mmCIF file of C-alpha atoms in Angstrom:
data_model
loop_
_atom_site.group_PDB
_atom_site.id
_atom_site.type_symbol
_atom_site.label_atom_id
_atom_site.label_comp_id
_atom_site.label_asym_id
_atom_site.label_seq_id
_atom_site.Cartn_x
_atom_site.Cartn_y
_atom_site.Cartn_z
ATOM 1 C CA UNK A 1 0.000 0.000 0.000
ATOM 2 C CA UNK A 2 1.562 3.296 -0.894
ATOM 3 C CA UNK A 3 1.401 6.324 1.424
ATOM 4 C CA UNK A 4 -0.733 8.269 -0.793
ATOM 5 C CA UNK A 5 -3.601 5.563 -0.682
ATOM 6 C CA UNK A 6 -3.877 6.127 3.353
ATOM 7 C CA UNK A 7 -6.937 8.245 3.601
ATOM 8 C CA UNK A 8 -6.225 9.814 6.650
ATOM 9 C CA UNK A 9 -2.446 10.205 7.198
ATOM 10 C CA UNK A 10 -1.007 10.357 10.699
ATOM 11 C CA UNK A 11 1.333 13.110 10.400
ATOM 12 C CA UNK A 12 -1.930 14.986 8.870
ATOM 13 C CA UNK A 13 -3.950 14.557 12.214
ATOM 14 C CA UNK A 14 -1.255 15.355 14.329
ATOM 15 C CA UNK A 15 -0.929 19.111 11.915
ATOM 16 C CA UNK A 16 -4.641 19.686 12.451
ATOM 17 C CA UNK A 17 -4.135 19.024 15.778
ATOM 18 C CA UNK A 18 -1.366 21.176 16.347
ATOM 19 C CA UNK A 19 -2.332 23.879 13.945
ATOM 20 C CA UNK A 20 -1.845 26.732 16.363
ATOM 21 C CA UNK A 21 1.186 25.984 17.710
ATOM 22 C CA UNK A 22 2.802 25.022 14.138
ATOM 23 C CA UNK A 23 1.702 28.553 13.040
ATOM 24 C CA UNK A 24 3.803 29.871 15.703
ATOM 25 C CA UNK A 25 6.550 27.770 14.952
ATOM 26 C CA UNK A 26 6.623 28.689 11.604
ATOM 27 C CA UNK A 27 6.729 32.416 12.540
ATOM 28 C CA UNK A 28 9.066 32.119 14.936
ATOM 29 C CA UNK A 29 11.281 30.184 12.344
ATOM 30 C CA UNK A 30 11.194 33.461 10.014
ATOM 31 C CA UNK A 31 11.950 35.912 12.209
ATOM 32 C CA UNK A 32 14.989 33.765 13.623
ATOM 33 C CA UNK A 33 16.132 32.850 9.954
ATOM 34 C CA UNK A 34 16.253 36.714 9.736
ATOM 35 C CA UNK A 35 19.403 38.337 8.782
ATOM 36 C CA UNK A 36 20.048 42.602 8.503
ATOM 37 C CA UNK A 37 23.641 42.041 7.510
ATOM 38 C CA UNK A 38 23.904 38.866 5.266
ATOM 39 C CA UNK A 39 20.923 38.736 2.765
ATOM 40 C CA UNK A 40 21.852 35.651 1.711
ATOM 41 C CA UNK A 41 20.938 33.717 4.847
ATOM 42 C CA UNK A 42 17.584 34.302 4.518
ATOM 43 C CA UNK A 43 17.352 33.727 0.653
ATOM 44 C CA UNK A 44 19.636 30.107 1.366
ATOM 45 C CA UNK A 45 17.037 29.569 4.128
ATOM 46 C CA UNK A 46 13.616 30.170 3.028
ATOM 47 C CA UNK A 47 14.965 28.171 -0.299
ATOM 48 C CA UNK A 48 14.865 24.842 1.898
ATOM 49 C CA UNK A 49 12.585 26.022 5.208
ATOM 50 C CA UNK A 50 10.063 26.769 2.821
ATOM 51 C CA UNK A 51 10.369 23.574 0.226
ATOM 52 C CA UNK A 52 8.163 21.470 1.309
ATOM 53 C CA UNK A 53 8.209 18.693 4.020
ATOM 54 C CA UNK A 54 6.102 17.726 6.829
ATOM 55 C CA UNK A 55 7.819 19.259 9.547
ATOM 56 C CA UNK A 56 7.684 15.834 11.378
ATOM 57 C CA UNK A 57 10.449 16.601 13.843
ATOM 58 C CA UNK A 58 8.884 19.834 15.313
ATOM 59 C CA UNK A 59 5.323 18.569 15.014
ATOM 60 C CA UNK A 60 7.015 15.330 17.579
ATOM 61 C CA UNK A 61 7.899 18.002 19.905
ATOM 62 C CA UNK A 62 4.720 19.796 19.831
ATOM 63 C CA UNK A 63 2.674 16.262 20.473
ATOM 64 C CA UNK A 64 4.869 14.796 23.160
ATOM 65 C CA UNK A 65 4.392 18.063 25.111
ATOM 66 C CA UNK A 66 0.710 18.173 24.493
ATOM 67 C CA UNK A 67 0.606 14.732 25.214
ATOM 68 C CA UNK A 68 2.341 15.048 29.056
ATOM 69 C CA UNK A 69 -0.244 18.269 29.537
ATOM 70 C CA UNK A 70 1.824 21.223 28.702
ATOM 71 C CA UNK A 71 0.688 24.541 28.326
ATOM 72 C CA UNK A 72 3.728 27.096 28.570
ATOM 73 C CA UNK A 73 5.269 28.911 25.777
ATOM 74 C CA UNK A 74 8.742 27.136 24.905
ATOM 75 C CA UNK A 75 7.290 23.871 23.236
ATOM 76 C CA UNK A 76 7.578 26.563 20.466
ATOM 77 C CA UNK A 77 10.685 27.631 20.712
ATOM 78 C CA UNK A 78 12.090 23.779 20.997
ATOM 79 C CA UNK A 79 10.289 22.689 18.070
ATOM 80 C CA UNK A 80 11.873 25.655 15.896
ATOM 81 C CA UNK A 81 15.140 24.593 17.371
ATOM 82 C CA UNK A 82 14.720 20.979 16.201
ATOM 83 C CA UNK A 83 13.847 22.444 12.832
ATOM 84 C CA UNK A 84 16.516 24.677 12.766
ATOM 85 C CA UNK A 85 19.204 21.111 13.581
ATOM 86 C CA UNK A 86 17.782 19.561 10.890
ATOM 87 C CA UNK A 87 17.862 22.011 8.303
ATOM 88 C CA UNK A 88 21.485 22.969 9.099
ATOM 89 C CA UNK A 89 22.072 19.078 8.263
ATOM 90 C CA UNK A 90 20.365 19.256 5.432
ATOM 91 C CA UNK A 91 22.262 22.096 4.220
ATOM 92 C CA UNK A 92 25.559 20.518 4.939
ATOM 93 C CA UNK A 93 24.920 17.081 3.608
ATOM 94 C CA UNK A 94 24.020 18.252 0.302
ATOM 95 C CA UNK A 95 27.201 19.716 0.212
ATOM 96 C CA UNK A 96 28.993 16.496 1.476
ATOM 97 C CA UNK A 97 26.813 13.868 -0.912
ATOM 98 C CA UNK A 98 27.383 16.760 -3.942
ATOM 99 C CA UNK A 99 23.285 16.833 -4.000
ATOM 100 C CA UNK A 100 21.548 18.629 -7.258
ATOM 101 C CA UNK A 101 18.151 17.836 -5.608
ATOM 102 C CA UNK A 102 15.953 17.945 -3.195
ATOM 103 C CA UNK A 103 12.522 17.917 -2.235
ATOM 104 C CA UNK A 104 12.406 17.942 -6.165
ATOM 105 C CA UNK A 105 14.192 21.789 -6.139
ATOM 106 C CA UNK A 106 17.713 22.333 -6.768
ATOM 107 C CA UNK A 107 19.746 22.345 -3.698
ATOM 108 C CA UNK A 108 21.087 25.512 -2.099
ATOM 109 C CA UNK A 109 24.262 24.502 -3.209
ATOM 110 C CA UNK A 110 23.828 24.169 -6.798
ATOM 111 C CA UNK A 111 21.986 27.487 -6.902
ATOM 112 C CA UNK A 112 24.205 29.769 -4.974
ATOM 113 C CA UNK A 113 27.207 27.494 -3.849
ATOM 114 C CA UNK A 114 28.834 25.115 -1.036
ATOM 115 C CA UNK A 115 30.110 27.558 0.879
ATOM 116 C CA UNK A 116 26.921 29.591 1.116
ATOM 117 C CA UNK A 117 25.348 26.178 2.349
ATOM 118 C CA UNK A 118 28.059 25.261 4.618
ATOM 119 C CA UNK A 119 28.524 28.838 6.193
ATOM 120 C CA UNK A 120 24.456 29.335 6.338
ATOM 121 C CA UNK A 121 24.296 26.027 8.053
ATOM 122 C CA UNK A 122 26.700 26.901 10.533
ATOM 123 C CA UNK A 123 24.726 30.331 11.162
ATOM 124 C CA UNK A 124 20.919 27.881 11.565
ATOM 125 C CA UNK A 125 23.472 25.648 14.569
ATOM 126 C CA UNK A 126 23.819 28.926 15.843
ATOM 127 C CA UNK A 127 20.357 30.162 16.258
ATOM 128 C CA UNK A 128 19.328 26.787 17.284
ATOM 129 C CA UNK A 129 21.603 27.098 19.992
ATOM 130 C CA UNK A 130 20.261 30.718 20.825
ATOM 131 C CA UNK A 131 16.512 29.372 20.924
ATOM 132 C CA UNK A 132 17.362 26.307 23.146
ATOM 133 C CA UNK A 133 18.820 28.387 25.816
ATOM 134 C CA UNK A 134 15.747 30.520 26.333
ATOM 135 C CA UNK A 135 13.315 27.656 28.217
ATOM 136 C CA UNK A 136 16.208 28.171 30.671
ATOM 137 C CA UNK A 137 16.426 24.098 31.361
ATOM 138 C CA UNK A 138 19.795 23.076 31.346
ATOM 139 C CA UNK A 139 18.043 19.516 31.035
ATOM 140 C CA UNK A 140 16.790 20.545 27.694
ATOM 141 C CA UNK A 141 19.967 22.038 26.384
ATOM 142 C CA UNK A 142 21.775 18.916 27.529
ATOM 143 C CA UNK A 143 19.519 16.699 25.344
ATOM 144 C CA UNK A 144 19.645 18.905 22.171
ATOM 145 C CA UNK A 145 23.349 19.731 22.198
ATOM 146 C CA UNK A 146 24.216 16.131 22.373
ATOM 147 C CA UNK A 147 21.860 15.400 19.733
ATOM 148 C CA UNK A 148 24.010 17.655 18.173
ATOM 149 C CA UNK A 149 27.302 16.163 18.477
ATOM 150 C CA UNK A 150 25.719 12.592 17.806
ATOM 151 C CA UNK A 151 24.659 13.917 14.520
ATOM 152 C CA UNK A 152 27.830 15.569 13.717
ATOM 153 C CA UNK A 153 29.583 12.427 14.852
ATOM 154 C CA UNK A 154 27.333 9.845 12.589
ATOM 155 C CA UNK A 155 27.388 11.749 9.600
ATOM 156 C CA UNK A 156 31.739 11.501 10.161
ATOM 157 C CA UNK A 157 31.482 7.760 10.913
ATOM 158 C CA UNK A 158 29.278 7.438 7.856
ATOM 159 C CA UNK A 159 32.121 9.242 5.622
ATOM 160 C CA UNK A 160 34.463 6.153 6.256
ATOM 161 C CA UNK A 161 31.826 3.454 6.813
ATOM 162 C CA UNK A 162 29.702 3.978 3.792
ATOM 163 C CA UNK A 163 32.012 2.417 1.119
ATOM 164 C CA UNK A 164 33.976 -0.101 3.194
ATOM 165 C CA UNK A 165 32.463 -3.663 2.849
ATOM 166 C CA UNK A 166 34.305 -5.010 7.026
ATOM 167 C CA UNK A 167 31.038 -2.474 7.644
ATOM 168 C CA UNK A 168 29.277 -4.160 10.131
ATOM 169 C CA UNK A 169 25.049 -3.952 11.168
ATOM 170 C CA UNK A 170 26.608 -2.742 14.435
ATOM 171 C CA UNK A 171 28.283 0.505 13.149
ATOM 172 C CA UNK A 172 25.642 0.619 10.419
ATOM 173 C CA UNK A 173 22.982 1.510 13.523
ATOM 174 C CA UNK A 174 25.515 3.696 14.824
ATOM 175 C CA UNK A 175 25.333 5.639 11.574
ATOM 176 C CA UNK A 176 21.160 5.521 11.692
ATOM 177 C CA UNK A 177 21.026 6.651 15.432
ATOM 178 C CA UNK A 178 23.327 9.615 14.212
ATOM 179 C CA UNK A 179 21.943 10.991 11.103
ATOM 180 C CA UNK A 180 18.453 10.282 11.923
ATOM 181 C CA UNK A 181 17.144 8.937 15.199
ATOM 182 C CA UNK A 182 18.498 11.231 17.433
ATOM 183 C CA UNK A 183 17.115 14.444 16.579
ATOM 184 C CA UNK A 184 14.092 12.280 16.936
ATOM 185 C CA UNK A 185 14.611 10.783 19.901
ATOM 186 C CA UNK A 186 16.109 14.426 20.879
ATOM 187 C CA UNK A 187 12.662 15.655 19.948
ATOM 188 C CA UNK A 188 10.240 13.411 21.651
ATOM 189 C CA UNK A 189 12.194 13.758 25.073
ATOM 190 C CA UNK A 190 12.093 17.170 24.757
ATOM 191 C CA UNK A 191 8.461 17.245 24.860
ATOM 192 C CA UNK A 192 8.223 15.659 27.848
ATOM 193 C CA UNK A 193 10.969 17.061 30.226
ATOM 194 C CA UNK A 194 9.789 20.567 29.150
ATOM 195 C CA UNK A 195 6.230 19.335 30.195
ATOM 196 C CA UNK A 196 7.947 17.879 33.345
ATOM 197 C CA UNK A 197 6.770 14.239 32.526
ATOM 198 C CA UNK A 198 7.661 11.381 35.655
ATOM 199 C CA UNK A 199 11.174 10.018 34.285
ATOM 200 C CA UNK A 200 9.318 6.827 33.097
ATOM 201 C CA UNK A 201 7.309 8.362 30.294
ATOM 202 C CA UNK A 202 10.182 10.748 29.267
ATOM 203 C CA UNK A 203 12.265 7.485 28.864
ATOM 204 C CA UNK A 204 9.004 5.875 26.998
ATOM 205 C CA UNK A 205 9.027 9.344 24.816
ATOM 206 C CA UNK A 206 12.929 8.936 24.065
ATOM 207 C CA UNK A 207 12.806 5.167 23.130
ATOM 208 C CA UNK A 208 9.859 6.237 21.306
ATOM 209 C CA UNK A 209 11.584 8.868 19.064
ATOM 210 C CA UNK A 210 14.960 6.401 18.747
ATOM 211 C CA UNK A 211 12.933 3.800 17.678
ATOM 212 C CA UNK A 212 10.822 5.600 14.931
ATOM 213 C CA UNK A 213 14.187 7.377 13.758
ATOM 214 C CA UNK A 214 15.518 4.272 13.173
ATOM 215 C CA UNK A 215 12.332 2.643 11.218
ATOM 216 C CA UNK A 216 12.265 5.910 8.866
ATOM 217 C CA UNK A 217 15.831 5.151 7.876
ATOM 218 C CA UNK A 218 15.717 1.682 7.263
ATOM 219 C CA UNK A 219 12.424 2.114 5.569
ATOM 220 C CA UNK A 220 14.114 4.924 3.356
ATOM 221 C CA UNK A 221 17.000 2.776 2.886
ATOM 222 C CA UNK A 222 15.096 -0.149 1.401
ATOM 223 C CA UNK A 223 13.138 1.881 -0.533
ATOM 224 C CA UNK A 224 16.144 2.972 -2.545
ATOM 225 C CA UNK A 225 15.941 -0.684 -3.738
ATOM 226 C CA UNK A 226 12.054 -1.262 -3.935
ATOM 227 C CA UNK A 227 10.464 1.682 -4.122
ATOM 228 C CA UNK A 228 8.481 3.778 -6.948
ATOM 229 C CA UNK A 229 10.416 6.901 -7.950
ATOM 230 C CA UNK A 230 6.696 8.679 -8.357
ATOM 231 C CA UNK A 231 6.250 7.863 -3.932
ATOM 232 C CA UNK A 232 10.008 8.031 -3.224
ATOM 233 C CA UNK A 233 10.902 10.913 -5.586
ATOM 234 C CA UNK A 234 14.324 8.680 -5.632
ATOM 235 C CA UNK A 235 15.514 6.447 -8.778
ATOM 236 C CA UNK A 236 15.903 2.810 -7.770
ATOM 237 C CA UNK A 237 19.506 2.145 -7.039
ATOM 238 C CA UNK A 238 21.237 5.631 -6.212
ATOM 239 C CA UNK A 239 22.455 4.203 -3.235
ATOM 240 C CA UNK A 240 24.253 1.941 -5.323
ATOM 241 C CA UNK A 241 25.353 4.082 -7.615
ATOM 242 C CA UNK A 242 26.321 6.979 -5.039
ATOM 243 C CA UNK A 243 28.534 3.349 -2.993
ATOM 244 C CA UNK A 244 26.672 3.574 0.030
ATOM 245 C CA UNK A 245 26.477 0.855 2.226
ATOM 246 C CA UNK A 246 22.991 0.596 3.372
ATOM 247 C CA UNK A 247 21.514 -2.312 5.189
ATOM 248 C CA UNK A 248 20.461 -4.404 2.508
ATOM 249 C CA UNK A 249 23.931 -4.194 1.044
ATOM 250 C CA UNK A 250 25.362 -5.275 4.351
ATOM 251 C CA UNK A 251 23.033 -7.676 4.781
ATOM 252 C CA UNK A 252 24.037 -9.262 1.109
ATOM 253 C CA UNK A 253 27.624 -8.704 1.518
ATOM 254 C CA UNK A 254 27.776 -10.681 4.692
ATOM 255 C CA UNK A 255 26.187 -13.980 3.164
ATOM 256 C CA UNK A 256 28.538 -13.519 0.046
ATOM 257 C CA UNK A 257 30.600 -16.070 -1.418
ATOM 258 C CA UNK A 258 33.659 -15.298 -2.824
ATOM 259 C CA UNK A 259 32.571 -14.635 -5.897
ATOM 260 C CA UNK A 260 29.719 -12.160 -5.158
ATOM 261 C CA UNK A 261 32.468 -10.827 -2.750
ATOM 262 C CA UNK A 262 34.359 -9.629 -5.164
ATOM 263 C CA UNK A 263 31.393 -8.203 -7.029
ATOM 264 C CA UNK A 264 30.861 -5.946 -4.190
ATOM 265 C CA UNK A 265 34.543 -5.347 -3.772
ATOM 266 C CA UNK A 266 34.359 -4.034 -6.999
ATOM 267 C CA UNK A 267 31.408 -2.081 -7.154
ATOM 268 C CA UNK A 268 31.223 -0.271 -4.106
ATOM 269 C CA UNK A 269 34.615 -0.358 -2.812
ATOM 270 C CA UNK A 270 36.460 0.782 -5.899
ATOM 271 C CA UNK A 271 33.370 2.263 -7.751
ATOM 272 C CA UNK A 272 33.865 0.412 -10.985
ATOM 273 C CA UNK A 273 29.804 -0.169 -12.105
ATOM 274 C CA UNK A 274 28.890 -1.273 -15.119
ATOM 275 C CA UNK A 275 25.998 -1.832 -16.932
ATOM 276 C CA UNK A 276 23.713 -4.636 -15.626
ATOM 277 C CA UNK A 277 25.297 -4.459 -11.998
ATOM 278 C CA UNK A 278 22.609 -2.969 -10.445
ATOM 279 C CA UNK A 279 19.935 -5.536 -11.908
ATOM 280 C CA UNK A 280 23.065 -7.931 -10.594
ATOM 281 C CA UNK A 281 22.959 -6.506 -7.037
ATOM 282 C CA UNK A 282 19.379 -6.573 -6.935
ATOM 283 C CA UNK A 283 19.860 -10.587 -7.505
ATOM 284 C CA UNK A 284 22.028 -11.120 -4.631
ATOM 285 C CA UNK A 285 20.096 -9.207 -2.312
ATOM 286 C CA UNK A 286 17.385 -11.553 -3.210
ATOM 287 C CA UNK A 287 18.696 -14.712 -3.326
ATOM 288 C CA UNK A 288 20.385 -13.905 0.122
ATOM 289 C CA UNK A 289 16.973 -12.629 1.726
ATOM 290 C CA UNK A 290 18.710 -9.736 2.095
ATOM 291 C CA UNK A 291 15.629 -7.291 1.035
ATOM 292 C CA UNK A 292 13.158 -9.409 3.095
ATOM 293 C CA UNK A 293 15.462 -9.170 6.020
ATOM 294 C CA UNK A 294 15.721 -5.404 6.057
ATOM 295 C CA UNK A 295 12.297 -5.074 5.687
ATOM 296 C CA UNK A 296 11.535 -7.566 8.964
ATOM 297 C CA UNK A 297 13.921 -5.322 10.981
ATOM 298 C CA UNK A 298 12.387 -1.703 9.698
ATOM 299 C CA UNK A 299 8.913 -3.573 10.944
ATOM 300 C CA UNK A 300 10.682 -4.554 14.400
ATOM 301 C CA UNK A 301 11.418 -0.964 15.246
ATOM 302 C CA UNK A 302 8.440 0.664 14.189
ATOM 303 C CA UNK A 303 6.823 -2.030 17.038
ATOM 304 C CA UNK A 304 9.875 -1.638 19.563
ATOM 305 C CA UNK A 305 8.194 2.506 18.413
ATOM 306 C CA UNK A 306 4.408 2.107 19.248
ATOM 307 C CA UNK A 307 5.754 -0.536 22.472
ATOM 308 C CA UNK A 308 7.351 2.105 23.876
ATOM 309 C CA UNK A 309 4.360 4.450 24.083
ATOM 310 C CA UNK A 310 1.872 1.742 25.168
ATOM 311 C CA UNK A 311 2.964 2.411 28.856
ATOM 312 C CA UNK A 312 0.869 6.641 28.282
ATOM 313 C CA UNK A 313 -1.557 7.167 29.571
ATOM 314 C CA UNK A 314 -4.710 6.834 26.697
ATOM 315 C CA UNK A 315 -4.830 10.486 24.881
ATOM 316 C CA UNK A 316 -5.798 11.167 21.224
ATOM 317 C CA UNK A 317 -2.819 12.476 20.798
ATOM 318 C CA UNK A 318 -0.588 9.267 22.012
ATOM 319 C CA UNK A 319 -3.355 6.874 18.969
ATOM 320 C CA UNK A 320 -1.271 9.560 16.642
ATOM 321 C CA UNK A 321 1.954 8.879 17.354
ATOM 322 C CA UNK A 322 0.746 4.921 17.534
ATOM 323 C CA UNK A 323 -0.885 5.301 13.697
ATOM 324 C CA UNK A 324 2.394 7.547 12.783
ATOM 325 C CA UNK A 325 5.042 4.365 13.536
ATOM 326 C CA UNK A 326 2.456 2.369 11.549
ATOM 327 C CA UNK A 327 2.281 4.701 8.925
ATOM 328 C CA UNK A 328 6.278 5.175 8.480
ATOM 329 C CA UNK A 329 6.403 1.599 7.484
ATOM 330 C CA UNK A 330 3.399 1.391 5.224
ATOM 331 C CA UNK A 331 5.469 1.108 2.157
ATOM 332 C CA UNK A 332 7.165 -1.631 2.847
ATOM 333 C CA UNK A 333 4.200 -3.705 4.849
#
């Protein structure tokens, strides 16, 4: 079932629901991507900020708070900052992977150039550290500035992981927790500290947001291989063709014989792809289980996901979170 034949979406509820305080967060983003003596920031900026996308990771900060009963003002502020993380990411991976596209729009890169996205990434860091500070919880700024570093961190450990075939599943979810799950996890625990949650359900938030951050990836990561460029806006195989390790490809090269070793050794170590090795790759993974495999694990997490928030108390906005782990998986179920 593809995403688009879900009648009501999850991530759709949880916007109506949320309306308000997205509005806010959307303002507040503006006026913080403001700039009176570098134009440019802005115009880099709003080029990305205002692409597209569901805003998931500000929208999880916004629910868990609602969900443990908050009713200050900084849920607002921390779900700009979250924004503001992941856009600086954005900005500086495009750069790293030499992106053309995103969101179907020419990167910020390829219009103006990489060190315009580098240096107005660096400047979004910057105001996200200026907005967490404000809720004046060093609790808060602990969480999001070592969801910070973990990012930072994964996306370095992905630079010399990504084409090396001793790559283990181990340092492959190392990788995951970094690039993806922990501004989610970062997110969801957020939510509930700020709302001062008992410990146990902040823990149930965090192990929430790890969880679902890791389903999303592996879900995005098998898609590269299954998936319907109309739904993914990706062509099958550019994680081949860009070398990157991904699980499936781990998962394949570790049942390899010698023979398919050396495929692989070829391929994505050394880059030398020819015509008819993807359909060849797609083989292996097959014949290994390999795609079958990743999808049984991406299905794992997204329960480990809605396991963790069983333990809430019963509140509309907890079913959305529940649907949403369902619904991040959908593609593949």
């Amino acid at each position: 079932m593809g995403l688009d034949e879900i009648a009501t979406k999850p991530h759709e509820q949880l916007a109506a629901h949320l309306a308000v305080k997205m509005d806010a967060v959307n303002l507040l983003i503006r006026e913080r991507m403001a700039s009176r003596h570098a134009p440019r920031i802005p115009q880099v900026t709003a080029h990305l900020v205002e692409a597209g996308g569901k805003r998931l990771r500000p929208m999880l900060v916004l629910a868990t708070a609602d969900l443990c009963g908050y009713d200050g003002p900084f849920d607002v502020h921390l779900a700009a900052t979250v924004e503001f993380i992941h856009t600086a990411t954005l900005l500086h991976d495009d750069v790293v992977d030499e992106s053309a596209q995103r969101r179907g729009r020419p990167t910020a890169n390829l219009l103006w150039d990489n060190k315009s996205s580098v240096l107005v990434g660096d400047y979004l860091f910057a105001r996200a550290f200026q907005l967490m500070v404000e809720p004046g919880s060093l609790r808060v700024l602990d969480i999001l500035s070592n969801a910070s570093a973990t990012i930072a961190e994964g996306e370095v450990l992905q630079l010399s992981a990504a084409q090396d075939l001793a790559t283990t599943e181990e340092i492959y979810l190392q990788v995951v927790r970094g690039k993806t799950a922990a501004l989610f996890s970062a997110a969801t625990e957020v939510g509930g500290v700020i709302a001062g949650a008992p410990e146990d359900h902040v823990k149930a938030l965090f192990e929430y947001g790890d969880a679902l951050g890791i389903a999303f990836q592996i879900v995005d990561d098998l898609l590269d291989y299954q998936g319907d460029v109309k739904s993914t806006g990706k062509n099958v195989g550019d994680d081949f063709r860009e070398r990157k390790l991904t699980l499936p490809v781990i998962k394949a090269v570790a049942a390899a014989n010698a023979e398919e070793r050396a495929f692989w050794k070829r391929t994505i170590e050394k880059g030398d792809q020819q015509e008819g090795d993807l359909e060849h790759a797609l083989t292996l993974m097959q014949s290994h289980g390999a795609l079958e495999q990743t999808r049984s694990e991406a299905l794992n997490w997204a329960g480990r996901a809605r396991a963790a928030i069983a333990v809430l108390p019963d509140h509309p906005v907890r079913r959305m979170l529940d649907a949403l782990a369902g619904y991040v998986v959908a593609r593949i179920s």
